[in-house]
């Protein structure tokens, strides 16, 4: 065979080989963004052709034989590059197949042409066959499809899109979150397009993201809370600080106040520790006669105590150290000039800066002692005066009544006929004498009573008594007198509870009122006595339709020695003392007496005695004689 | 008919009481002060004594005390006094000195007679 025939065969074979390679490569996936292999091979082809032609021409000349070597080398190189190409192709395929992400190629409508194994697994298909010819949009969830279409447009425009998140579908319809990257592969004229997709399952990532998000949110929340807490704590702290400052200020002011209180207190205040005075206020200095603080401060306290009281004070200091409070006692202090002053002191232990000290509060009682002495003296004198009065009255009482006793008794005997018959005239005369004797006795009684009452030495004998009986008895006694004047004497009484009274004195009051009623009511009149009680008082009323009392006279009625009108007393033989005595007796019982009266119409005298009045009770001493003798002696 | 001893420093009162008691048909004896009374009482052996208080010389208290010493258990005493006593005082007098009753001066004759009668029972 001729050389140019050899060359043609070689070129032809190479062409066929290249075409085969071309097609085989076309079915391989090109790497993203690389220059088309096809162009390279095509250019090789053209180079080959040109080269073949040149070889052929050169074969005509003898140069060709000289070029066969290089041509062989070139063909070797070509074969080598083919080999390299195939290796590279395999590498790329390996890369694609082993990619953890799904890698797919689709046509311009989205129909999937090529897919790796991962793509199959990811979307839950059985094999590549099931994936191929599916549309990429079928793998995207319904709601994201519109978004996907927009992105497709963008991919066409910009050539690629990165990291778009879709919810994608599996074969069984389940969904999963995915991230998609896409690139556009267009031919040089921009006619047919393919898209390469890389899809990653981001479920895990999403979950992790979610967890992170949640953790982040929680953290944020915590931080918020913590911040709020801190803010609150800060507020509280600020408030506390303000409060504390305020409290401190108040404390300082209070201390200041107390200090002033102590300094200027009218009481002498000293603080002493270990028997030495460590503080003395102004009053203390004044009482002890100190002008400057050094005269007192630091000095032993015993220096200021009168010798007679040294033992007592030592004892007291001892007690104070044990923590006992020393009660108020009287002592004598010594002034710096040596004079004595009576004081009253109380001492209280307390702890001051860890030490046991005591403070004494005292006051100068010189004046008070003087006053006390005087009071005692006055009291004694008063008692003596009372004694004298009582004695006097007892003697007077005895002396005045002594003559009357036989007078009365003898008259009674005569009138009773024990000394023989008496004539009518004698009887009249003796009766007159008797009446006046009795009157005299009454007068004496009244004078003695009012004297005792006025001077406060009247003794009352208080006991529970039945007022009903007393009233009844008094009325009974007066019935005769009333009858003598043809007066109607009635008693209206409620049964009243027992009451604590001096029976005889209250009887005296009732008798007095009845006497008056009878005296001042004319013949044929009416006297009504009423006894009742309410929750607080017993009430006695004596009502008459006698001559009555003028308004201006009513005021003086109960005052001793104030005659209503001397004409009254003359006519009615009163002493003017009866009602005064009644009032005083009732006052002692805590009761009251009053009168309602109209001249010509009559009078109503009413008195009340309370049930619960606390009256000084005379304590009956069993040493009775002293009392008897006090009355009599 | 009993023996009544009358003790009073006032002659008129003493005589009046004597008269009244004699009207009541009692035997009487009179003393004009405490000492006289005490010296006479044991011999006289009266059933009742009408004893005045506030006499000069021995005070009533002393008289009564000395009387108690004599232990004349049947002796009844009635005081003739100017003042009255309270119920409690009376009770005390009765318990301690066996004073049966008292009458106040000036006394009412019928009242005196009544009390004497009661006391003698």
Short mmCIF file of N, CA and C in Angstrom, two decimals, chain A residues 261-426:
data_model
loop_
_atom_site.label_atom_id
_atom_site.label_comp_id
_atom_site.label_asym_id
_atom_site.label_seq_id
_atom_site.Cartn_x
_atom_site.Cartn_y
_atom_site.Cartn_z
N UNK A 261 -32.36 65.50 124.27
CA UNK A 261 -33.27 65.15 125.36
C UNK A 261 -32.49 64.87 126.63
N UNK A 262 -31.48 64.05 126.45
CA UNK A 262 -30.69 63.66 127.62
C UNK A 262 -29.92 64.85 128.16
N UNK A 263 -29.29 65.56 127.23
CA UNK A 263 -28.47 66.69 127.68
C UNK A 263 -29.30 67.70 128.47
N UNK A 264 -30.48 67.98 127.95
CA UNK A 264 -31.25 69.07 128.54
C UNK A 264 -32.39 68.58 129.44
N UNK A 265 -32.43 67.31 129.70
CA UNK A 265 -33.51 66.78 130.53
C UNK A 265 -33.50 67.47 131.90
N UNK A 266 -34.69 67.75 132.42
CA UNK A 266 -34.73 68.35 133.76
C UNK A 266 -34.26 67.37 134.83
N UNK A 267 -34.26 66.09 134.49
CA UNK A 267 -33.74 65.09 135.42
C UNK A 267 -32.24 65.01 135.26
N UNK A 268 -31.56 64.80 136.35
CA UNK A 268 -30.12 64.59 136.26
C UNK A 268 -29.87 63.20 135.71
N UNK A 269 -29.04 63.11 134.69
CA UNK A 269 -28.74 61.79 134.13
C UNK A 269 -27.23 61.61 134.11
N UNK A 270 -26.82 60.52 134.70
CA UNK A 270 -25.39 60.21 134.66
C UNK A 270 -25.21 58.79 134.16
N UNK A 271 -24.12 58.57 133.48
CA UNK A 271 -23.78 57.21 133.09
C UNK A 271 -22.49 56.87 133.80
N UNK A 272 -22.50 55.72 134.46
CA UNK A 272 -21.26 55.34 135.13
C UNK A 272 -20.87 53.92 134.83
N UNK A 273 -19.58 53.75 134.75
CA UNK A 273 -19.01 52.45 134.43
C UNK A 273 -17.85 52.22 135.36
N UNK A 274 -17.82 50.99 135.96
CA UNK A 274 -16.77 50.71 136.94
C UNK A 274 -16.74 51.75 138.04
N UNK A 275 -17.91 52.16 138.48
CA UNK A 275 -18.03 53.12 139.57
C UNK A 275 -17.50 54.50 139.24
N UNK A 276 -17.20 54.74 137.96
CA UNK A 276 -16.77 56.09 137.59
C UNK A 276 -17.79 56.71 136.65
N UNK A 277 -17.94 57.99 136.81
CA UNK A 277 -18.92 58.70 135.98
C UNK A 277 -18.30 58.98 134.62
N UNK A 278 -18.97 58.53 133.58
CA UNK A 278 -18.43 58.80 132.26
C UNK A 278 -19.29 59.81 131.48
N UNK A 279 -20.42 60.11 132.00
CA UNK A 279 -21.23 61.14 131.35
C UNK A 279 -22.16 61.77 132.38
N UNK A 280 -22.34 63.06 132.27
CA UNK A 280 -23.31 63.73 133.14
C UNK A 280 -23.99 64.82 132.33
N UNK A 281 -25.31 64.87 132.41
CA UNK A 281 -25.99 65.91 131.65
C UNK A 281 -26.03 67.22 132.44
N UNK A 282 -26.62 68.22 131.82
CA UNK A 282 -26.59 69.55 132.43
C UNK A 282 -27.22 69.57 133.81
N UNK A 283 -28.39 68.89 133.91
CA UNK A 283 -29.10 68.90 135.19
C UNK A 283 -28.27 68.22 136.27
N UNK A 284 -27.58 67.15 135.89
CA UNK A 284 -26.74 66.44 136.86
C UNK A 284 -25.66 67.37 137.37
N UNK A 285 -25.10 68.12 136.43
CA UNK A 285 -24.04 69.04 136.84
C UNK A 285 -24.58 70.11 137.77
N UNK A 286 -25.75 70.57 137.44
CA UNK A 286 -26.37 71.61 138.27
C UNK A 286 -26.61 71.09 139.68
N UNK A 287 -27.18 69.90 139.77
CA UNK A 287 -27.53 69.35 141.09
C UNK A 287 -26.27 69.12 141.93
N UNK A 288 -25.21 68.66 141.28
CA UNK A 288 -24.00 68.41 142.06
C UNK A 288 -23.15 69.67 142.21
N UNK A 289 -23.57 70.72 141.56
CA UNK A 289 -22.85 71.98 141.70
C UNK A 289 -21.60 72.05 140.85
N UNK A 290 -21.50 71.21 139.84
CA UNK A 290 -20.32 71.25 138.97
C UNK A 290 -20.54 72.29 137.89
N UNK A 291 -19.48 73.04 137.61
CA UNK A 291 -19.59 74.06 136.56
C UNK A 291 -18.98 73.54 135.27
N UNK A 292 -17.90 72.77 135.44
CA UNK A 292 -17.27 72.22 134.24
C UNK A 292 -17.34 70.69 134.28
N UNK A 293 -17.34 70.14 133.09
CA UNK A 293 -17.49 68.70 132.99
C UNK A 293 -16.39 67.95 133.72
N UNK A 294 -15.16 68.48 133.70
CA UNK A 294 -14.04 67.76 134.31
C UNK A 294 -14.24 67.53 135.80
N UNK A 295 -15.09 68.36 136.37
CA UNK A 295 -15.31 68.20 137.82
C UNK A 295 -16.09 66.94 138.13
N UNK A 296 -16.80 66.45 137.14
CA UNK A 296 -17.60 65.24 137.36
C UNK A 296 -17.04 64.05 136.59
N UNK A 297 -16.81 64.26 135.29
CA UNK A 297 -16.43 63.14 134.43
C UNK A 297 -15.14 62.52 134.92
N UNK A 298 -15.15 61.22 134.99
CA UNK A 298 -13.96 60.49 135.39
C UNK A 298 -13.86 60.30 136.90
N UNK A 299 -14.67 61.07 137.62
CA UNK A 299 -14.57 60.93 139.09
C UNK A 299 -15.39 59.73 139.56
N UNK A 300 -14.99 59.14 140.68
CA UNK A 300 -15.76 58.01 141.20
C UNK A 300 -17.12 58.49 141.70
N UNK A 301 -18.11 57.66 141.50
CA UNK A 301 -19.47 58.09 141.84
C UNK A 301 -19.63 58.25 143.35
N UNK A 302 -18.89 57.47 144.11
CA UNK A 302 -19.03 57.53 145.57
C UNK A 302 -18.63 58.89 146.12
N UNK A 303 -17.85 59.60 145.31
CA UNK A 303 -17.45 60.93 145.75
C UNK A 303 -18.67 61.82 145.94
N UNK A 304 -19.73 61.51 145.17
CA UNK A 304 -20.91 62.35 145.21
C UNK A 304 -22.03 61.78 146.06
N UNK A 305 -21.71 60.73 146.77
CA UNK A 305 -22.75 60.12 147.61
C UNK A 305 -22.43 60.39 149.07
N UNK A 306 -23.44 60.69 149.81
CA UNK A 306 -23.28 60.90 151.25
C UNK A 306 -22.82 59.60 151.91
N UNK A 307 -21.94 59.76 152.86
CA UNK A 307 -21.34 58.62 153.52
C UNK A 307 -22.36 57.57 153.98
N UNK A 308 -23.47 58.05 154.52
CA UNK A 308 -24.47 57.13 155.06
C UNK A 308 -24.98 56.15 154.00
N UNK A 309 -24.88 56.54 152.76
CA UNK A 309 -25.47 55.71 151.72
C UNK A 309 -24.43 54.92 150.93
N UNK A 310 -23.19 55.02 151.33
CA UNK A 310 -22.14 54.36 150.56
C UNK A 310 -22.36 52.87 150.40
N UNK A 311 -22.74 52.24 151.50
CA UNK A 311 -22.92 50.78 151.44
C UNK A 311 -24.03 50.41 150.47
N UNK A 312 -25.11 51.16 150.60
CA UNK A 312 -26.27 50.90 149.74
C UNK A 312 -25.88 51.04 148.27
N UNK A 313 -25.11 52.10 148.00
CA UNK A 313 -24.74 52.35 146.61
C UNK A 313 -23.81 51.25 146.10
N UNK A 314 -22.88 50.84 146.95
CA UNK A 314 -21.96 49.77 146.52
C UNK A 314 -22.74 48.51 146.17
N UNK A 315 -23.68 48.22 147.03
CA UNK A 315 -24.54 47.07 146.81
C UNK A 315 -25.30 47.20 145.48
N UNK A 316 -25.74 48.39 145.25
CA UNK A 316 -26.54 48.61 144.05
C UNK A 316 -25.69 48.44 142.80
N UNK A 317 -24.47 48.97 142.85
CA UNK A 317 -23.58 48.85 141.70
C UNK A 317 -23.35 47.38 141.39
N UNK A 318 -23.21 46.64 142.46
CA UNK A 318 -23.00 45.20 142.32
C UNK A 318 -24.18 44.56 141.59
N UNK A 319 -25.38 44.97 142.03
CA UNK A 319 -26.58 44.41 141.40
C UNK A 319 -26.67 44.82 139.95
N UNK A 320 -26.31 46.06 139.67
CA UNK A 320 -26.40 46.58 138.31
C UNK A 320 -25.49 45.80 137.38
N UNK A 321 -24.34 45.44 137.91
CA UNK A 321 -23.41 44.69 137.07
C UNK A 321 -24.00 43.35 136.69
N UNK A 322 -24.88 42.88 137.56
CA UNK A 322 -25.54 41.61 137.23
C UNK A 322 -26.72 41.81 136.29
N UNK A 323 -27.05 43.06 136.07
CA UNK A 323 -28.10 43.33 135.12
C UNK A 323 -29.45 43.66 135.75
N UNK A 324 -29.45 43.87 137.08
CA UNK A 324 -30.72 44.19 137.73
C UNK A 324 -30.98 45.68 137.68
N UNK A 325 -32.23 46.02 137.54
CA UNK A 325 -32.62 47.43 137.58
C UNK A 325 -32.80 47.84 139.04
N UNK A 326 -32.25 48.99 139.39
CA UNK A 326 -32.42 49.46 140.77
C UNK A 326 -33.64 50.35 140.83
N UNK A 327 -34.60 50.03 141.69
CA UNK A 327 -35.82 50.83 141.74
C UNK A 327 -35.55 52.20 142.34
N UNK A 328 -36.58 53.03 142.23
CA UNK A 328 -36.47 54.41 142.69
C UNK A 328 -36.24 54.46 144.20
N UNK A 329 -35.17 55.05 144.63
CA UNK A 329 -34.99 55.21 146.08
C UNK A 329 -34.47 56.60 146.39
N UNK A 330 -34.61 56.96 147.62
CA UNK A 330 -34.14 58.28 148.03
C UNK A 330 -32.73 58.16 148.60
N UNK A 331 -31.95 59.14 148.24
CA UNK A 331 -30.57 59.14 148.74
C UNK A 331 -30.15 60.56 149.01
N UNK A 332 -28.94 60.66 149.53
CA UNK A 332 -28.37 62.00 149.67
C UNK A 332 -27.12 62.07 148.80
N UNK A 333 -27.09 63.06 147.98
CA UNK A 333 -25.89 63.33 147.20
C UNK A 333 -25.07 64.39 147.91
N UNK A 334 -23.80 64.40 147.57
CA UNK A 334 -22.93 65.45 148.09
C UNK A 334 -22.58 66.39 146.95
N UNK A 335 -22.79 67.66 147.19
CA UNK A 335 -22.35 68.62 146.16
C UNK A 335 -20.84 68.78 146.26
N UNK A 336 -20.32 69.40 145.22
CA UNK A 336 -18.88 69.63 145.21
C UNK A 336 -18.46 70.52 146.39
N UNK A 337 -19.40 71.39 146.79
CA UNK A 337 -19.02 72.28 147.90
C UNK A 337 -19.25 71.62 149.26
N UNK A 338 -19.64 70.34 149.24
CA UNK A 338 -19.78 69.62 150.50
C UNK A 338 -21.19 69.57 151.06
N UNK A 339 -22.10 70.41 150.52
CA UNK A 339 -23.47 70.39 151.05
C UNK A 339 -24.23 69.17 150.55
N UNK A 340 -25.28 68.85 151.30
CA UNK A 340 -26.09 67.69 150.97
C UNK A 340 -27.29 68.08 150.13
N UNK A 341 -27.71 67.19 149.33
CA UNK A 341 -28.96 67.42 148.63
C UNK A 341 -29.74 66.10 148.59
N UNK A 342 -31.01 66.21 148.91
CA UNK A 342 -31.85 65.01 148.84
C UNK A 342 -32.20 64.73 147.40
N UNK A 343 -31.99 63.49 147.00
CA UNK A 343 -32.37 63.15 145.64
C UNK A 343 -33.12 61.83 145.62
N UNK A 344 -33.76 61.60 144.52
CA UNK A 344 -34.47 60.35 144.28
C UNK A 344 -33.88 59.79 143.01
N UNK A 345 -33.38 58.56 143.07
CA UNK A 345 -32.65 58.05 141.91
C UNK A 345 -33.10 56.65 141.55
N UNK A 346 -33.11 56.38 140.25
CA UNK A 346 -33.29 55.02 139.78
C UNK A 346 -32.16 54.72 138.82
N UNK A 347 -31.67 53.49 138.88
CA UNK A 347 -30.53 53.15 138.02
C UNK A 347 -30.85 51.96 137.15
N UNK A 348 -30.41 52.05 135.91
CA UNK A 348 -30.71 50.99 134.95
C UNK A 348 -29.42 50.55 134.28
N UNK A 349 -29.18 49.25 134.24
CA UNK A 349 -27.97 48.77 133.58
C UNK A 349 -28.21 48.68 132.08
N UNK A 350 -27.15 48.92 131.34
CA UNK A 350 -27.25 48.62 129.91
C UNK A 350 -25.87 48.45 129.32
N UNK A 351 -25.84 47.93 128.14
CA UNK A 351 -24.55 47.66 127.50
C UNK A 351 -24.25 48.77 126.51
N UNK A 352 -23.09 49.32 126.60
CA UNK A 352 -22.68 50.40 125.71
C UNK A 352 -21.33 50.05 125.14
N UNK A 353 -21.33 49.86 123.85
CA UNK A 353 -20.09 49.47 123.16
C UNK A 353 -19.43 48.29 123.84
N UNK A 354 -20.25 47.33 124.18
CA UNK A 354 -19.71 46.09 124.71
C UNK A 354 -19.45 46.10 126.21
N UNK A 355 -19.49 47.28 126.79
CA UNK A 355 -19.22 47.32 128.24
C UNK A 355 -20.50 47.40 129.03
N UNK A 356 -20.43 46.89 130.23
CA UNK A 356 -21.57 46.96 131.13
C UNK A 356 -21.52 48.29 131.85
N UNK A 357 -22.48 49.13 131.55
CA UNK A 357 -22.51 50.42 132.25
C UNK A 357 -23.89 50.57 132.87
N UNK A 358 -24.07 51.65 133.58
CA UNK A 358 -25.39 51.91 134.13
C UNK A 358 -25.68 53.37 133.98
N UNK A 359 -26.96 53.68 133.83
CA UNK A 359 -27.26 55.09 133.89
C UNK A 359 -28.25 55.37 135.00
N UNK A 360 -28.01 56.45 135.66
CA UNK A 360 -28.85 56.81 136.79
C UNK A 360 -29.64 58.06 136.45
N UNK A 361 -30.94 58.01 136.74
CA UNK A 361 -31.79 59.18 136.53
C UNK A 361 -32.25 59.65 137.89
N UNK A 362 -31.99 60.90 138.18
CA UNK A 362 -32.32 61.36 139.53
C UNK A 362 -32.85 62.78 139.49
N UNK A 363 -33.50 63.12 140.54
CA UNK A 363 -33.93 64.51 140.65
C UNK A 363 -33.80 65.01 142.07
N UNK A 364 -33.63 66.31 142.14
CA UNK A 364 -33.49 66.97 143.43
C UNK A 364 -34.88 67.02 144.08
N UNK A 365 -35.01 66.37 145.21
CA UNK A 365 -36.34 66.34 145.84
C UNK A 365 -36.39 67.14 147.12
N UNK A 366 -35.43 68.05 147.26
CA UNK A 366 -35.40 68.87 148.48
C UNK A 366 -36.74 69.56 148.70
N UNK A 367 -37.21 70.18 147.64
CA UNK A 367 -38.50 70.88 147.74
C UNK A 367 -39.60 69.91 148.12
N UNK A 368 -39.57 68.81 147.44
CA UNK A 368 -40.63 67.84 147.66
C UNK A 368 -40.63 67.32 149.08
N UNK A 369 -39.42 67.09 149.58
CA UNK A 369 -39.34 66.58 150.94
C UNK A 369 -39.90 67.60 151.91
N UNK A 370 -39.57 68.82 151.65
CA UNK A 370 -40.10 69.88 152.51
C UNK A 370 -41.62 69.86 152.48
N UNK A 371 -42.13 69.78 151.27
CA UNK A 371 -43.59 69.77 151.12
C UNK A 371 -44.19 68.56 151.83
N UNK A 372 -43.52 67.43 151.69
CA UNK A 372 -44.01 66.22 152.36
C UNK A 372 -44.06 66.40 153.87
N UNK A 373 -42.99 66.97 154.38
CA UNK A 373 -42.94 67.21 155.83
C UNK A 373 -44.10 68.07 156.26
N UNK A 374 -44.28 69.12 155.50
CA UNK A 374 -45.37 70.04 155.84
C UNK A 374 -46.71 69.36 155.78
N UNK A 375 -46.86 68.56 154.74
CA UNK A 375 -48.13 67.86 154.59
C UNK A 375 -48.37 66.93 155.77
N UNK A 376 -47.31 66.25 156.15
CA UNK A 376 -47.45 65.34 157.30
C UNK A 376 -47.86 66.11 158.52
N UNK A 377 -47.18 67.20 158.70
CA UNK A 377 -47.49 68.01 159.87
C UNK A 377 -48.93 68.49 159.82
N UNK A 378 -49.31 68.98 158.65
CA UNK A 378 -50.68 69.48 158.50
C UNK A 378 -51.67 68.36 158.76
N UNK A 379 -51.36 67.20 158.26
CA UNK A 379 -52.23 66.06 158.44
C UNK A 379 -52.40 65.71 159.92
N UNK A 380 -51.25 65.71 160.58
CA UNK A 380 -51.32 65.39 162.01
C UNK A 380 -52.18 66.42 162.73
N UNK A 381 -51.94 67.65 162.36
CA UNK A 381 -52.73 68.70 163.00
C UNK A 381 -54.21 68.53 162.72
N UNK A 382 -54.50 68.22 161.48
CA UNK A 382 -55.90 68.01 161.12
C UNK A 382 -56.52 66.90 161.96
N UNK A 383 -55.75 65.83 162.05
CA UNK A 383 -56.26 64.70 162.83
C UNK A 383 -56.50 65.13 164.27
N UNK A 384 -55.55 65.84 164.77
CA UNK A 384 -55.72 66.31 166.15
C UNK A 384 -56.95 67.20 166.26
N UNK A 385 -57.08 68.07 165.28
CA UNK A 385 -58.24 68.96 165.31
C UNK A 385 -59.52 68.15 165.31
N UNK A 386 -59.53 67.15 164.43
CA UNK A 386 -60.70 66.28 164.39
C UNK A 386 -60.95 65.62 165.73
N UNK A 387 -59.87 65.13 166.28
CA UNK A 387 -59.99 64.48 167.58
C UNK A 387 -60.59 65.41 168.60
N UNK A 388 -60.04 66.60 168.59
CA UNK A 388 -60.52 67.59 169.56
C UNK A 388 -61.99 67.86 169.34
N UNK A 389 -62.33 68.05 168.07
CA UNK A 389 -63.73 68.33 167.75
C UNK A 389 -64.63 67.22 168.25
N UNK A 390 -64.22 66.01 167.88
CA UNK A 390 -65.04 64.86 168.25
C UNK A 390 -65.19 64.79 169.78
N UNK A 391 -64.06 64.96 170.41
CA UNK A 391 -64.08 64.94 171.87
C UNK A 391 -65.03 66.00 172.41
N UNK A 392 -64.85 67.17 171.89
CA UNK A 392 -65.68 68.28 172.32
C UNK A 392 -67.16 67.98 172.15
N UNK A 393 -67.47 67.52 170.95
CA UNK A 393 -68.87 67.25 170.66
C UNK A 393 -69.42 66.15 171.56
N UNK A 394 -68.58 65.16 171.79
CA UNK A 394 -69.04 64.08 172.68
C UNK A 394 -69.34 64.62 174.06
N UNK A 395 -68.44 65.43 174.55
CA UNK A 395 -68.63 65.98 175.90
C UNK A 395 -69.88 66.86 175.93
N UNK A 396 -69.96 67.75 174.96
CA UNK A 396 -71.13 68.63 174.87
C UNK A 396 -72.40 67.80 174.85
N UNK A 397 -72.34 66.78 173.95
CA UNK A 397 -73.51 65.95 173.78
C UNK A 397 -73.91 65.34 175.14
N UNK A 398 -72.92 64.79 175.78
CA UNK A 398 -73.20 64.18 177.08
C UNK A 398 -73.72 65.19 178.08
N UNK A 399 -73.02 66.31 178.15
CA UNK A 399 -73.39 67.33 179.14
C UNK A 399 -74.78 67.88 178.89
N UNK A 400 -75.09 68.10 177.61
CA UNK A 400 -76.40 68.69 177.33
C UNK A 400 -77.52 67.71 177.58
N UNK A 401 -77.24 66.46 177.31
CA UNK A 401 -78.33 65.48 177.45
C UNK A 401 -78.53 65.02 178.89
N UNK A 402 -77.48 65.17 179.64
CA UNK A 402 -77.60 64.69 181.03
C UNK A 402 -78.74 65.37 181.81
N UNK A 403 -78.84 66.68 181.79
CA UNK A 403 -79.95 67.27 182.55
C UNK A 403 -81.32 66.90 182.01
N UNK A 404 -81.38 66.75 180.71
CA UNK A 404 -82.67 66.47 180.10
C UNK A 404 -83.18 65.10 180.50
N UNK A 405 -82.25 64.20 180.72
CA UNK A 405 -82.66 62.83 181.04
C UNK A 405 -83.60 62.75 182.27
N UNK A 406 -83.15 63.24 183.40
CA UNK A 406 -84.09 63.15 184.53
C UNK A 406 -85.33 64.02 184.33
N UNK A 407 -85.13 65.17 183.65
CA UNK A 407 -86.29 66.03 183.41
C UNK A 407 -87.38 65.26 182.72
N UNK A 408 -86.99 64.63 181.65
CA UNK A 408 -87.97 63.91 180.84
C UNK A 408 -88.56 62.74 181.61
N UNK A 409 -87.67 61.96 182.23
CA UNK A 409 -88.13 60.76 182.92
C UNK A 409 -89.08 61.09 184.07
N UNK A 410 -88.72 62.09 184.84
CA UNK A 410 -89.57 62.47 185.97
C UNK A 410 -90.94 62.95 185.52
N UNK A 411 -90.92 63.73 184.49
CA UNK A 411 -92.21 64.21 183.94
C UNK A 411 -93.07 63.03 183.52
N UNK A 412 -92.39 62.09 182.89
CA UNK A 412 -93.15 60.94 182.45
C UNK A 412 -93.79 60.21 183.64
N UNK A 413 -92.99 60.13 184.66
CA UNK A 413 -93.51 59.41 185.83
C UNK A 413 -94.66 60.14 186.47
N UNK A 414 -94.49 61.45 186.56
CA UNK A 414 -95.58 62.22 187.16
C UNK A 414 -96.85 62.07 186.35
N UNK A 415 -96.67 62.28 185.06
CA UNK A 415 -97.84 62.24 184.19
C UNK A 415 -98.46 60.86 184.15
N UNK A 416 -97.65 59.85 184.42
CA UNK A 416 -98.20 58.50 184.45
C UNK A 416 -98.89 58.19 185.77
N UNK A 417 -98.73 59.10 186.67
CA UNK A 417 -99.45 58.94 187.93
C UNK A 417 -98.71 58.17 189.01
N UNK A 418 -97.40 57.98 188.78
CA UNK A 418 -96.68 57.19 189.77
C UNK A 418 -96.48 57.92 191.08
N UNK A 419 -96.63 59.20 191.03
CA UNK A 419 -96.44 59.95 192.28
C UNK A 419 -97.76 60.46 192.82
N UNK A 420 -98.80 59.86 192.38
CA UNK A 420 -100.12 60.26 192.89
C UNK A 420 -100.93 60.96 191.82
N UNK A 421 -102.15 61.27 192.14
CA UNK A 421 -103.01 61.93 191.16
C UNK A 421 -102.58 63.35 190.92
N UNK A 422 -102.88 63.78 189.80
CA UNK A 422 -102.61 65.19 189.51
C UNK A 422 -103.86 65.86 188.97
N UNK A 423 -103.94 67.14 189.19
CA UNK A 423 -105.12 67.87 188.72
C UNK A 423 -105.02 68.13 187.24
N UNK A 424 -106.10 68.50 186.68
CA UNK A 424 -106.16 68.82 185.24
C UNK A 424 -105.16 69.92 184.90
N UNK A 425 -105.17 70.94 185.72
CA UNK A 425 -104.26 72.08 185.47
C UNK A 425 -102.82 71.65 185.57
N UNK A 426 -102.57 70.79 186.59
CA UNK A 426 -101.19 70.32 186.76
C UNK A 426 -100.75 69.54 185.54
#
